[in-house]
Amino acid sequence: MEKVAGWYPAWHVALLYWTWLFLFTFGFTGAEITCRSCHSQVKPQQQHPQQGLPMHLKTDRGEKEQWRIPGEQGGERGQGAGMDTEDAELQAPFDPAVAGTKFSGWETRSWASEPEKKLGDGRPEAAAAPTGEYLQRGHWGGRRNSTRRRRGRSPRGTAGPGGAAGREPGGSGAARFGLEELRLGSTTFALTGDSAHNQAMVHWSGQNSSVILILTKLYDYNLGSITESSLWRSTDYGTTYEKLNDKVGLKTILSYLYVCPTNKRKIMLLTDPEVESSLLISTDEGATYQKYRLNFYIHSLLFHPKQEDWILAYSQDQKLFSSVEFGRRWLLLHEGVAPNRFYWSMMVSSREPDLVHLEAKTVDGHAQYITCKMQNCSEASQNKPFPGYIDHNSLIVQDDYVFVQVTSGGRPHYYVSYRRNAFTPIKLPKYSLPKDMHVISTDESQVFAAVQEWNQNDTYNLYISDTRGVYFTLALENVKSSQGLDGNVMIDLYEVAGIKGMFLANKKIDNQVKTFITYNKGRDWNLLQAPDTDLKGNPVHCLLPYCSLHLHLKVSENPYTSGNIASRDTAPSIIVASGNIGPELSDNDISMFVSSDAGNTWRQIFEEEHSVLYLDQGGVLVAIKHTSLPIRHLWLSFDEGKSWSKYSFTSLPLFVDGILGEPGEETLIMTVFGHFSHRSEWQLVKIDYKSIFDRRCAEEDYWTWQLHSQGEACIMGAKRIYRKRKSEKKCMQGKYAGGMTSEPCVCTDADFDCDYGYERHSNGQCLPAFWYNPSSLSKDCSLGQSYLNSTGYRKVVSNNCTDGVREQYTAKPQQCPGKAPQGLRIITSDGKLTAEQGHNVTFLVQLEEGDLQRSLIQVDFGDGTAVSYANLSSTEDGIKHTYQNVGIFRVTVLVENSLGSDNAVLYLHVTCPLEHVHLSLPFVTTKNKEVNATAVLWPSQVGTLTYVWWFGNNTEPLITLEGSITFTFSVEGMNTITVQVSAGNTILQDTKTIAVYEQFRSLRLSFSPNLDDYNPDIPEWRRDISRVVKRALVEATGISSKHILVAVLPGLPTSAELFILPYQDATGENKRTAEDLEQISEILIQKLNQNFVHFELKPGVRVLVHAAHLTAAPLVDLTPSHSGSAMLMLLSVVFVGLAVFVIYKFKRKIPGLNIYAQMQNEKDQEMVSPVSQRESIPNVPQSELMSPEQLVDEKLDVQPIEQPQATVQNPRKGNAAKVVWTEDFQKACGSPRGFKQRPGAEVFPQLLSPRAQKKSLPM
């Protein structure tokens, strides 16, 4: 039979459809869109978003498009939408996957359940960057959590929310899905001309306003900058848009869009700083703009939460500016401000709305907490509420609380100020020993914090405080934590919106992560009960505690971006989250679950992750599947997720980039952003859900629902009844009326938690911890007064119970008994034991027990100054004192009353900055002889010092507390010595080189007098002249430079020491002998005597070099050895004996005697000036020294003497050796007449042998 080719419509249509779908899928370009709806939520700090990995794709146009694989995205409580995360390069204020920002040990995390709720001390939504979140082309299709995958499942076609493509879920007992496709009323508008733009920022005014602003940009990832921008405005809820480029300037490139949180008619546009630095301001919702030039580059803005024209601007060079005219004029407030560490002062009862809190760097690099007025932040007008420095990036100002961190002794210490009172150390359980701490929330006059203790790595413990934020008790242990791409710590904790005291947390137990729920602020925690049936209606066999429901708790700070979990204040019983059923939390086989009774029971609604948007106060749930394929359907539920209906919102499949619902949700309008293809413009699909409803809800459409916890109706001390729409009623609710009534309950044990220092045991009782002494009295307790004696229990904050056990568990007032002082301590305010000379030191006196009001306190500062105080309360702000001298001071404090006393001691090291270190030691020494090295300091009195000595190539140093040491070298050659001097945080060092040989020659050199006119007598000049003289000697004699070492000596007239060294080559051969050195010496002396050695100091200034003295080592003793000292002493005794003999023989012939001598004690260190690198002793001119013949020719006054004695000052304690004449000597000889001691003068070399001369020449 012959086959004939024909037309098969079904097959061809299918083929064309799949071809078209393939082109649309792989030709899709990457872009992003940002929600700009500026609700009035106050954000405390900037949070950098996670960014996806860039992926480059060649399009049909041959252009290099940028795709970005999205990272994690979460959902803010109370809003699940479809917008993706903001790109990190654009300085987004919020991290969608991070619930808080890491602050060097602190973290602030927003748990505000309503968009209007404030977090922080007046930080608005645009706290650190523009309000709103970016959305990119193709980001909607990415997984919300990039680490989560579904095994064996990949989307195909336009599958519905359940199961594989083309299969609709169903089954009794599960969520019901309507198979009939319904149509939603929608309109589509294309942003013509912006097809190349890959980023967008959106602002929807809301509040009964129909204005929407969209800023689209072309961000070049290669250049790292914005190259094009367009501004669009709609006045009919997004049906049509007008392009405003001509109103802002056709060549103007816009980078950011800001909206005033208190007056959304005021809009601010920021231009690209690489082109120009300007602001465009609009006061009519973006209809017209005025342009203002800036002289700085704005990095972030902080709007005042109440005053619409007050703004703080943070520049890229860490300067803080303020404006009271909505950016029209700016005033420099402060420089060196830490990023994101500036706050408005907005307490519950703030009387200074213009007060600014900031963390600034001091001149010496420390961080300090400063407050000042926004119009005047001069040094005189600043206040420093915290005494001393704080850790960098640790200041948090949030509601009534201020937190700072101070690290001392390697441990972080945390301080809190409640309602701007004095700072108090935070009290955690004694042995928690925190490594890291994050402030989670400060709602309802209580601090919720996460603390990582010393034995934890990937978990944190949750603590809850008293009203003042001082005393913390444990709420939950081992809560799972993770680290974001930008280093922020993420705590798996979620506060359910609309129900106070309700939290969800993921706790790690035996390497398994399980989800727990509490209804009373952490007093009790329970596992989640899994659904009875799955999506198909099959029974689920899951028995507690071995099996339960586990949820992913990643949230998004973007109110229009879906996260893993979402809830709303206006829908308090509805929770939508992604998770799994089993023994532990898993990243695989994730499904969507919903609870309509506040977490008591759960239902599975989808088998794959969806973004869920709350509309009509939770009366309508909108679900859109996360897929990279184009879609045209979404799912709606009108009965709190029990049943779902499928609706189409566009005629052509759309690549969804994001979804934006109107702020406030008082209307039922939603905008879907996307593209039909990579060539198409931005497509804005406006969906109006009003057509679904035919009427507004009436009173009979509602019923009452009572909140409970597994049947227990009393939660947080009250029975709460909510007004909910009946699930079968399909009517529009409109504005939320807040239907909730409350009735207090009788107090039971469940309404009380353990007080500080107490722990709950298995029997439910709160008993003292082993480290806590319940009998310790409050420090504020004084005789005649009363204090609250804890019963071991404290009522949960915000608990409204009455009567019952309330009286039994409430702390009782008790009279303060008289008590002797005990546990006295004195510390410095910064916890350090060092202070600088001339600076204030603040001492804090602490007393564990005793009557503060009736105790006398005495403080002795150890420097001759003491103070007294009538009572300890007057020293709460610290005791200040200034030390004028350096040293170690013993500070003592005594506290006494009629019953006893106690004392404490503190040893304080007062130092001054070390500026210079000079190492003094000989240039040359002999082998195996002791050499002295001294570290000379400037200033000389610095305080407690540590000296670290390094010799040659030794790997281990010698550490001493003295600045002088003696040492020997056993190997010939050039050796280096380095000394490091540590003074506080300052370490200075100096390095010198010393030549070590068994024998060498030394020759003193002198110069023509004209050299003295150019001698500044500084080390640098001497080193340069030494190098010039050495070069002149080599040129004149032809001797190798290896044999010559020249050292110009300090002082005037200018002199130098020439060393002739026995250099040998690397093989050890050709070593010079003593005869060789003698021959070299003769050559040098000959050339010097013939005036052949000279150099030109400068044009016209010729300097001649002459020989003075020649000595030979080892005749020179370079160390303070006993043999050298003995020889010197022997010569001195011989000289004195000769003098006595002469006096005895000629005492009647000589009328008088003048003695010129200085003697040296053998304990004194050796003076080796001809071979020394010491800089401090001047040279003694030889012309002023007397020869032996001149001394004999002098007329001597003869007097008898008996055993003269001389005491020589140790050079370590003085500048030079000197003679101290004893009383016996003076009685025998009389006071020496005409004796004048020259500074730095030594024993006269003319009176000594050549060896003694070598030892005595000045340095």
PDB file of C-alpha atoms in Angstrom, residues 165 282 304 428 775 822 1115 1196 1236:
ATOM      1  CA  ALA A 165       2.910  18.633  34.880  1.00  0.00           C
ATOM      2  CA  SER A 282       8.954  65.634  44.116  1.00  0.00           C
ATOM      3  CA  HIS A 304      12.780  60.364  60.521  1.00  0.00           C
ATOM      4  CA  LEU A 428      23.503  36.068  81.647  1.00  0.00           C
ATOM      5  CA  SER A 775      20.641  35.366  99.865  1.00  0.00           C
ATOM      6  CA  GLN A 822      31.633  42.013 101.280  1.00  0.00           C
ATOM      7  CA  LEU A1115      95.140  44.380  73.366  1.00  0.00           C
ATOM      8  CA  LEU A1196     101.370  70.184  93.302  1.00  0.00           C
ATOM      9  CA  LYS A1236      86.062  70.221  87.240  1.00  0.00           C
TER      10      LYS A1236
END
